[in-house]
Amino acid sequence: MPHHRYRPYQERVDVNAPEPRRSWPSARIERAPLWVPVDLRDGNQALAEPMDTDRKRRFFELLVSMGFKEIEVGYPSASRTDFDFVRHLAERRGADALPDDVTAVVFTPAKPELIDRTFASIEGLPRAVVHLYIPTSPVWRDVVLGRSRAEVFDVVKEAAAHMARLADARPHADIRFQFAPETFNLTEPDYVLEVCDGLTELWDASPDRPVTHNLPTTVEISTPNVYADQIEYMHRNLARRDSVILSVHPHNDRGTGVAGAELAVLAGAQRVEGCLFGNGERTGNVDLVTLALNLYAQGVDPMIDFSDIDAVREVVEYCNRLPVHPRHPYVGDLVHTAFSGTHQDAISKGFAHHARRAAELGVPEREAPWEVPYLPIDPADIGRTYEAVIRVNSQPGKGGMAYLLQTRHGLDLPQGMRPDFSRVVQEATDDSGQEATAKELYELFRATYVAPGLDGGVMLGSWTTDRAPDGTHRFVCALQVGEKAGDVEGVGNGPLAAFADALAGAGISVDILDYAEHAVGEGGGSEAVAYARCRIGDDVRWGAGLDTSVLTASVQAVLAAVNRAGTAR
C-alpha cells in the first residue's frame, strides 16, 4: 500500500502545546458539559433519505423529553424542509410552544443572502443561537475558497456584522451568536485565535451574553491528545474568556471521536456537539449517548435521561432509517450479554454479591453501589432487564447456566452439580450449533436429571417409609430391576439411607455422597426440588427430583442417579 502518499499531522498543522505545560492530563471531569445534539442538522444531512417534517418533529420531541437544553434544529437556507421545520417550531403556541428552557440553534454559512434566509426562519422564536461557519484551514482556503487568510477573515467579519444588525432589528428575541472555524484542527492556531477573538469583540460578548466558539475536528487527522492540546491552547488564550462558551464538535474518522471529546472537556471545553448513537457524515459525529453514559459510569450526573434507552433507540432508528449496531456501547442488543463461560461465572457471582451487599446496607438493590464484573453500569438503570445478560451457547459457564435456571425457573443447583450440567449443555449446543434459551436449559435439565427418576431401568412402584422408636427408618417398596420385579425392604438412619439399603437388597450398591433440597418458586412455592450425588458401583452420578413432597423428590433424585449410571453402562 502506498503509505508514502500521506503526511503525519505534524507536517500538516502546527500545534502549539500549552505553556508552561499542559494541564489536561491531570484534570478530572466532575460535571457534565452542555450537550448539544446536531442530529436534525449535521446528522440529517448525512442520511441517504433526509428526515421529513414529521420525523424531525418526533426526533425533536425526543430530545426535549430527554433533557437537552440547546438543540441544533436545522440548516434553514439549505432546504425547504429545514426552513419549514424551523418555522413550525417558531409558530407553535400554547402547550406546543418551544419550552422556556430550550434554545434552538440554526446553522448558516458566511453568505449574506443565506444569513437573511436563516433569520427569516427564526422569526417569532423567543430565543435562538445563530451558528455561523466558514472553513479556515490552508487546504480549504486554497482549494475550496481560493482566498487568503486575510480575505477569509474579512468574509467572516462582514457576515458576523450582518448577523449583528439583523439581531438588533429583533430586540424582543434573545438571539446569541456562535462561530465555527470549520477544519479547526487543520488550521494554524494563531489564525483561529485571531478570528475567534475578532468575532468576540465584534459581537461585544459579555458574561451575561456570551458567544460560543465551536472548534470541530471536521476530519480527524491525529490522536486525541493532539486535539486536547489544541483545545487547551484556545482555552488559555481566548480573549474575554468568561464571555466565551468553548465548544467542540468531534467527528469519528479515526474511530476516536469519544476519546477526543473527553480529552477536549479535560482541556477546557464546556460544550459538546454530537449525535445520538454517532450518526453523521462519513464515520459519524461523536456519540453523545456514549459520552454521557461514560460520565454516568464514573458517578457523574450526565444531566440527560437515558432511563429507557431502548425507547430512545427506537425513535432514532425510525427517524434516521438506520439500525444501531448490536455491539454499540450501552445500547446495542448484545452489550450486556455474556456468552463466555468465565464471564458468566463472574457476572453470576457478582449479582449474588451485589444482593448480599444491598441486604447488609439495608437498601434496595437498585440503590446499592454497583460492582458487578463485566457490567460497567447496572443495565436496569437504562431500562434493560437482566434476561439478556447471560445467554448460553457452545462455550457455557457453569455459573451462567446456574444463574439462568435460578432466576427463570427457581432451581439453585448445588455447586458440585454445575460442572456436570455444563458438560451436558456443551454437548447439546455443540451438536445443534445454536444458542440455548433459558427454557431449553430447563428442559435439558429435566430430561437429563429428573426424567430418569420417573422412567428407567430401575422402576419404583408403591413405597412407604416409617420410623421406629429407636430412630431407625424403614423403607418398603415394590421395585422392578430390568425384567425382575418384587418387594424389597431396607433400613437406615434416615429415609434415603433406608432406600439405599433397599436398593442394595436388589443388588444395586448405592452410596449417597451429596444431597441438597429447596422449595421452588416465590415465597417457598408449592413444589420442592432435591439433588443427589450418588456412587453406584464405580460410577458417580447426579440425579434430581421435583415433587410437592420433599421426600418424594429426594427418592426420585436418588433413583435418577441410579438410572443415569445404568444408562451409562
C-alpha positions as a printed Julia matrix, in Angstrom:
569×3 Matrix{Float64}:
   0.0     0.0    0.0
   1.37    3.48  -0.93
   1.65    4.89   2.58
   4.2     7.45   1.35
   1.34    9.47  -0.19
   0.17   10.59   3.27
   1.65   13.04   5.74
   1.5    12.88   9.54
  -0.45   15.6   11.29
   2.67   17.45  12.45
   3.58   18.14   8.82
   0.08   19.48   8.1
  -0.55   21.79  11.04
   1.48   23.4   13.81
   0.15   22.53  17.24
   1.09   24.92  19.99
   1.42   22.83  23.13
   0.01   24.68  26.15
   2.64   26.57  28.11
   4.17   26.27  30.62
   2.79   22.75  30.44
  -0.43   21.04  29.51
  -2.88   20.61  32.39
  -5.5    18.36  30.83
  -3.73   15.02  31.64
  -4.25   15.6   35.37
  -7.74   17.11  35.09
 -10.94   15.28  36.05
 -14.45   15.59  34.62
 -16.64   16.28  37.62
 -19.68   17.75  35.89
 -21.33   17.22  32.53
 -20.7    19.76  29.77
 -23.6    21.28  27.86
 -24.65   18.58  25.39
 -25.93   19.89  22.06
 -27.43   17.31  19.68
 -26.97   18.11  16.0
 -28.98   15.14  14.67
 -31.54   17.41  12.98
 -28.83   19.22  11.02
 -25.44   17.51  10.79
 -26.88   14.05  11.29
 -29.74   14.71   8.9
 -27.52   15.92   6.06
 -25.63   12.6    6.23
 -28.76   10.48   5.61
 -29.48    8.89   2.25
 -33.12    9.81   2.93
 -33.2    13.04   4.96
 -35.91   13.35   7.59
 -39.24   14.84   6.63
 -41.03   17.28   8.94
 -42.87   14.55  10.84
 -39.64   12.64  11.56
 -37.87   15.85  12.55
 -40.73   16.71  14.91
 -40.61   13.28  16.52
 -36.84   13.47  16.93
 -37.05   16.99  18.37
 -39.68   15.94  20.9
 -37.48   13.01  21.94
 -34.52   15.34  22.52
 -36.64   17.71  24.62
 -38.04   14.84  26.69
 -34.5    13.59  27.4
 -33.49   16.95  28.84
 -31.37   18.59  26.14
 -31.44   22.38  26.59
 -29.81   23.52  23.36
 -30.71   21.72  20.12
 -29.46   22.41  16.62
 -32.69   22.2   14.66
 -31.61   22.71  11.06
 -29.83   24.42   8.19
 -32.71   26.66   7.06
 -31.01   28.08   3.97
 -30.06   24.62   2.67
 -33.51   23.14   2.05
 -37.2    23.91   2.12
 -37.74   21.08   4.59
 -35.28   22.54   7.1
 -36.72   26.04   6.69
 -40.27   24.78   7.16
 -39.33   22.81  10.27
 -37.79   25.86  11.94
 -40.9    27.84  11.02
 -43.0    25.06  12.53
 -41.13   25.48  15.83
 -41.45   29.27  15.69
 -45.2    29.16  15.07
 -46.1    26.66  17.79
 -48.16   28.19  20.56
 -49.52   27.26  23.96
 -48.6    23.82  25.25
 -46.85   23.04  21.95
 -44.59   26.1   22.1
 -40.83   25.78  22.44
 -40.18   25.03  26.14
 -38.88   28.01  28.11
 -35.63   26.23  28.97
 -34.84   25.02  25.43
 -32.93   27.08  22.85
 -32.98   26.32  19.13
 -29.73   26.57  17.14
 -29.72   27.26  13.38
 -26.75   26.83  11.06
 -25.65   29.22   8.31
 -22.66   29.77   6.01
 -20.99   33.18   5.8
 -23.09   34.48   2.9
 -25.41   37.49   3.39
 -28.35   36.13   1.39
 -28.24   32.82   3.28
 -27.95   34.6    6.6
 -31.08   36.56   5.65
 -32.89   33.3    4.93
 -31.73   31.9    8.27
 -33.02   34.89  10.23
 -36.32   34.71   8.35
 -36.72   31.12   9.58
 -36.36   32.07  13.26
 -38.77   35.0   13.15
 -41.07   34.59  16.14
 -38.79   32.34  18.19
 -38.3    33.84  21.67
 -34.62   32.81  21.66
 -32.16   31.25  19.26
 -28.47   30.74  18.57
 -27.37   31.54  15.02
 -24.38   29.37  14.16
 -22.01   30.89  11.57
 -19.33   28.78   9.91
 -16.57   29.02   7.33
 -13.61   26.73   6.53
 -10.34   28.17   7.81
  -7.55   25.64   7.15
  -4.95   26.13   4.39
  -6.25   23.3    2.2
  -9.83   24.6    2.33
  -8.72   28.23   1.86
  -6.6    27.33  -1.15
  -8.6    24.54  -2.79
 -12.22   25.28  -1.84
 -12.44   29.04  -1.24
  -9.49   30.37  -3.23
  -8.89   33.07  -0.59
  -6.04   34.19   1.64
  -6.13   34.29   5.43
  -7.0    37.97   5.43
  -9.7    37.53   2.8
 -11.39   34.72   4.71
 -11.3    36.82   7.88
 -12.89   39.74   6.0
 -15.7    37.48   4.77
 -16.33   36.25   8.33
 -16.34   39.77   9.79
 -18.8    41.0    7.18
 -21.09   38.05   7.83
 -20.85   38.48  11.6
 -21.64   42.2   11.34
 -24.64   41.41   9.16
 -25.88   38.94  11.78
 -25.49   41.56  14.49
 -27.57   44.06  12.53
 -30.34   41.52  11.94
 -30.37   40.57  15.64
 -30.52   44.24  16.68
 -33.63   44.59  14.5
 -35.33   41.95  16.68
 -35.0    43.43  20.18
 -37.74   41.21  21.64
 -35.87   37.99  20.8
 -32.86   36.67  22.69
 -30.51   35.93  19.8
 -26.98   34.79  20.58
 -24.14   34.02  18.21
 -21.94   31.01  17.55
 -18.95   30.68  15.27
 -17.3    27.52  13.94
 -13.96   27.65  12.11
 -14.61   24.54  10.04
 -11.5    22.31   9.84
 -10.24   23.93  13.05
  -7.94   21.01  13.77
  -6.1    21.66  10.46
  -5.9    25.42  10.92
  -2.95   27.44  12.2
  -3.6    28.07  15.93
  -2.68   31.76  15.78
  -5.1    32.32  12.91
  -8.02   30.58  14.64
  -7.35   32.63  17.76
  -7.27   35.85  15.74
 -10.58   35.1   14.01
 -12.36   33.96  17.18
 -11.14   36.94  19.21
 -12.17   39.28  16.4
 -15.73   37.95  16.47
 -15.89   38.01  20.26
 -15.11   41.72  20.08
 -17.38   42.43  17.1
 -20.34   40.75  18.81
 -19.43   42.52  22.09
 -19.62   39.31  24.11
 -20.16   39.55  27.84
 -20.64   37.05  30.67
 -24.41   37.54  30.56
 -24.49   37.32  26.75
 -21.61   35.02  25.79
 -20.63   33.9   22.32
 -19.96   30.26  21.51
 -16.8    29.3   19.66
 -17.26   25.8   18.31
 -13.99   24.07  17.38
 -14.53   20.95  15.26
 -12.38   18.05  14.22
 -14.12   18.27  10.86
 -11.97   15.34   9.73
  -9.91   13.54  12.36
  -6.19   13.6   11.5
  -4.41   12.77  14.74
  -4.58   11.03  18.07
  -6.97   12.6   20.6
  -4.19   14.07  22.74
  -3.28   16.43  19.88
  -6.85   17.76  19.76
  -6.71   18.22  23.54
  -3.57   20.34  23.16
  -5.31   22.46  20.51
  -8.34   22.99  22.77
  -6.24   23.84  25.81
  -4.27   26.38  23.76
  -7.54   28.1   22.83
  -8.9    27.8   26.37
  -5.84   29.57  27.79
  -5.54   32.26  25.14
  -9.07   33.28  24.07
  -9.86   36.91  24.84
 -12.77   37.66  27.2
 -12.65   34.03  28.3
 -15.51   34.49  30.77
 -17.65   35.69  27.87
 -16.95   32.68  25.64
 -18.52   29.22  25.71
 -15.8    26.94  24.38
 -17.47   24.19  22.36
 -16.19   21.15  20.47
 -17.64   19.21  17.57
 -15.65   15.97  17.11
 -16.03   13.62  14.18
 -15.05    9.97  14.19
 -12.89    9.4   11.1
 -10.18    7.61  13.11
 -12.66    5.98  15.48
 -11.56    8.21  18.36
 -14.39   10.76  18.47
 -15.43    9.84  22.0
 -11.86    9.94  23.31
 -11.28   13.26  21.52
 -14.37   14.8   23.1
 -13.49   13.56  26.58
  -9.94   14.89  26.37
 -11.25   18.17  24.96
 -13.5    18.58  28.02
 -10.49   17.89  30.25
  -8.68   20.62  28.28
 -11.35   23.25  28.92
 -14.29   22.64  26.59
 -17.66   23.48  28.17
 -19.99   22.33  25.43
 -20.06   19.27  23.15
 -21.94   18.86  19.88
 -22.72   15.39  18.58
 -25.43   12.94  17.55
 -27.3    10.19  19.33
 -25.51    6.9   18.61
 -22.95    8.67  16.41
 -24.78    9.3   13.15
 -23.15   11.83  10.81
 -21.03   12.34   7.72
 -18.6     9.55   6.8
 -17.91    7.65  10.03
 -20.21    9.93  12.01
 -20.26   12.62  14.65
 -19.25   11.85  18.21
 -21.88    9.8   20.03
 -23.48   11.85  22.8
 -25.04    8.75  24.36
 -21.69    7.06  24.88
 -20.14   10.28  26.17
 -22.94   10.91  28.66
 -23.13    7.33  29.93
 -19.35    7.19  30.26
 -19.74   10.04  32.75
 -22.63    8.22  34.43
 -20.41    5.15  34.89
 -17.95    7.43  36.73
 -20.6     8.65  39.15
 -21.21   11.97  37.34
 -24.78   13.03  36.57
 -24.97   13.33  32.74
 -27.98   15.67  33.07
 -29.74   13.68  30.32
 -32.36   10.97  30.88
 -31.41    7.57  29.46
 -33.67    5.57  31.78
 -35.41    3.96  28.76
 -32.6     3.66  26.28
 -34.43    1.2   24.05
 -37.23    3.72  23.52
 -34.6     6.3   22.55
 -33.04    3.88  20.1
 -36.42    3.05  18.58
 -37.11    6.69  17.74
 -33.59    7.3   16.42
 -33.68    4.22  14.2
 -37.11    5.22  12.87
 -36.12    8.82  12.13
 -32.69    8.01  10.66
 -33.78    4.82   8.89
 -30.52    3.33  10.15
 -30.04    0.47  12.63
 -27.94    0.72  15.77
 -25.19   -1.89  15.81
 -25.74   -4.76  18.29
 -22.3    -4.05  19.8
 -22.82   -0.28  20.11
 -21.79    0.88  23.62
 -24.58    0.81  26.21
 -27.49    0.42  23.76
 -26.63   -2.48  21.43
 -28.61   -5.68  21.83
 -25.51   -7.61  22.9
 -23.56   -5.12  25.02
 -24.8    -6.51  28.34
 -24.69  -10.13  27.18
 -22.12  -12.76  28.18
 -21.69  -15.97  26.19
 -18.24  -16.83  27.58
 -18.31  -19.26  30.46
 -15.77  -17.38  32.59
 -17.66  -14.12  32.07
 -20.94  -15.77  33.01
 -19.47  -17.2   36.18
 -18.08  -13.82  37.2
 -21.35  -11.99  36.48
 -23.4   -14.61  38.33
 -21.18  -14.29  41.39
 -21.29  -10.51  41.03
 -25.08  -10.46  41.11
 -25.11  -12.65  44.22
 -22.52  -10.43  45.93
 -24.48   -7.31  44.99
 -27.66   -8.72  46.52
 -25.85   -9.62  49.75
 -24.21   -6.21  49.97
 -27.52   -4.42  49.46
 -29.05   -6.51  52.25
 -26.12   -5.7   54.55
 -26.51   -1.99  53.83
 -30.29   -2.18  54.3
 -31.01   -0.58  50.93
 -32.8    -1.8   47.77
 -30.52   -3.44  45.22
 -31.24   -0.57  42.8
 -29.63    1.85  45.26
 -26.62   -0.16  46.36
 -23.14    0.67  44.99
 -22.61   -1.18  41.73
 -19.64   -3.54  41.43
 -20.54   -6.42  39.12
 -17.79   -7.83  36.89
 -18.06   -7.13  33.15
 -21.02   -4.75  33.57
 -19.84   -1.11  33.77
 -23.33    0.03  34.77
 -26.47   -1.69  36.01
 -28.5    -2.5   32.87
 -31.66   -1.75  34.86
 -30.57    1.9   35.16
 -31.14    2.36  31.43
 -34.32    0.31  31.27
 -32.76   -3.04  30.41
 -33.8    -6.28  32.11
 -31.34   -8.95  33.18
 -32.87  -11.5   30.82
 -30.28  -10.95  28.09
 -27.26  -10.59  30.37
 -26.35  -14.29  30.4
 -27.0   -16.38  27.31
 -25.75  -19.88  26.63
 -24.12  -21.27  23.51
 -21.37  -23.85  22.96
 -18.99  -22.14  25.4
 -21.15  -22.17  28.53
 -20.09  -21.37  32.05
 -21.43  -23.29  34.99
 -22.25  -20.08  36.81
 -24.11  -18.67  33.85
 -26.34  -21.67  33.39
 -26.97  -21.9   37.11
 -27.92  -18.21  37.13
 -30.46  -18.71  34.34
 -32.0   -21.77  35.98
 -32.24  -19.96  39.3
 -33.62  -16.64  38.04
 -36.01  -18.09  35.47
 -37.04  -21.42  36.99
 -36.16  -21.26  40.68
 -33.57  -24.06  40.58
 -30.49  -23.42  42.74
 -28.11  -26.12  41.55
 -25.52  -27.31  44.1
 -22.0   -26.1   43.31
 -20.83  -29.63  42.65
 -23.59  -30.26  40.12
 -22.86  -27.22  37.98
 -19.77  -28.52  36.13
 -21.67  -31.74  35.35
 -24.57  -29.83  33.81
 -22.13  -27.55  31.97
 -20.76  -30.57  30.1
 -24.28  -31.7   29.25
 -25.14  -28.27  27.86
 -21.91  -28.02  25.87
 -22.6   -31.35  24.18
 -26.13  -30.26  23.31
 -25.12  -26.87  21.91
 -22.13  -28.34  20.04
 -24.5   -30.75  18.35
 -27.11  -28.12  17.49
 -24.78  -25.2   16.81
 -27.46  -22.97  18.34
 -27.79  -20.8   21.41
 -29.76  -22.4   24.26
 -32.55  -20.36  25.8
 -33.43  -20.46  29.48
 -36.47  -22.58  28.65
 -34.33  -25.02  26.69
 -31.85  -25.23  29.55
 -34.66  -26.12  31.92
 -36.0   -28.77  29.58
 -32.49  -30.19  29.17
 -32.07  -30.28  32.96
 -35.33  -32.16  33.41
 -34.55  -34.63  30.64
 -31.05  -35.28  32.0
 -31.57  -35.37  35.76
 -35.29  -35.64  36.56
 -36.76  -37.91  33.88
 -34.52  -40.9   34.75
 -36.08  -40.97  38.21
 -39.51  -41.49  36.65
 -38.69  -43.88  33.83
 -35.59  -46.06  33.55
 -34.05  -49.49  34.03
 -34.92  -49.41  37.73
 -38.57  -48.58  38.37
 -40.07  -47.78  41.75
 -43.67  -48.8   42.37
 -45.58  -48.16  45.56
 -43.49  -47.43  48.61
 -43.8   -46.49  52.25
 -41.44  -45.37  54.94
 -41.75  -45.26  58.71
 -39.61  -44.57  61.74
 -39.1   -46.97  64.64
 -38.96  -45.76  68.28
 -35.18  -46.14  68.24
 -34.95  -43.67  65.32
 -34.29  -46.27  62.65
 -36.09  -45.67  59.36
 -37.6   -48.46  57.29
 -38.26  -48.23  53.54
 -40.57  -50.81  51.9
 -41.18  -50.69  48.16
 -42.13  -52.54  45.01
 -39.09  -52.48  42.76
 -38.52  -53.58  39.19
 -34.95  -54.06  38.01
 -34.92  -54.94  34.34
 -37.24  -57.91  33.92
 -37.28  -58.77  37.61
 -39.88  -57.31  39.96
 -40.53  -57.79  43.66
 -40.87  -56.18  47.06
 -37.75  -55.09  48.88
 -37.11  -53.56  52.27
 -34.26  -51.57  53.74
 -33.35  -49.8   56.96
 -31.14  -46.84  57.77
 -30.71  -43.74  59.88
 -32.93  -41.78  57.5
 -35.42  -42.4   54.7
 -32.82  -42.06  51.92
 -30.34  -44.33  53.73
 -33.15  -46.88  54.12
 -33.97  -46.55  50.39
 -30.3   -47.14  49.53
 -30.34  -50.23  51.72
 -33.44  -51.48  49.91
 -31.68  -50.98  46.57
 -28.71  -52.95  47.91
 -31.11  -55.78  48.68
 -32.0   -55.79  44.98
 -28.33  -55.98  44.02
 -27.72  -52.25  43.41
 -24.96  -50.75  45.55
 -25.64  -47.05  46.23
 -23.76  -44.53  48.38
 -25.31  -41.07  48.71
 -22.34  -38.66  48.61
 -24.08  -35.29  48.45
 -27.62  -34.06  48.87
 -29.49  -30.73  48.71
 -33.08  -29.62  48.57
 -35.08  -26.41  48.41
 -38.53  -25.08  47.58
 -39.18  -23.84  44.07
 -40.84  -20.52  43.35
 -41.55  -17.27  45.15
 -42.27  -17.43  48.85
 -41.42  -21.09  49.1
 -43.72  -22.25  46.33
 -45.72  -25.48  46.31
 -43.05  -27.7   44.76
 -39.74  -28.96  46.07
 -36.6   -29.96  44.23
 -33.97  -32.38  45.53
 -30.5   -33.09  44.19
 -28.5   -36.24  44.98
 -24.96  -37.2   44.03
 -24.54  -40.95  44.33
 -21.87  -43.58  43.83
 -23.38  -46.58  42.06
 -20.7   -49.24  41.93
 -17.71  -47.43  40.46
 -19.77  -44.69  38.81
 -20.72  -41.33  40.35
 -23.84  -39.61  39.05
 -26.12  -36.69  39.87
 -29.88  -37.01  39.88
 -32.76  -34.66  40.68
 -36.39  -34.93  41.65
 -39.33  -32.49  41.55
 -42.48  -33.05  43.58
 -44.84  -31.37  46.02
 -43.35  -33.71  48.66
 -39.71  -33.14  49.64
 -39.31  -36.84  50.49
 -40.73  -37.97  47.15
 -38.45  -35.54  45.3
 -35.48  -36.91  47.28
 -36.28  -40.52  46.45
 -36.69  -39.6   42.78
 -33.3   -37.84  42.81
 -31.53  -40.96  44.11
 -33.36  -43.19  41.63
 -32.48  -40.79  38.79
 -28.8   -41.05  39.67
 -29.09  -44.86  39.71
 -30.77  -44.97  36.31
 -28.29  -42.5   34.81
 -25.48  -44.78  35.9
 -27.29  -47.78  34.45
 -27.84  -45.96  31.15
 -24.15  -45.08  31.01
 -23.21  -48.73  31.47
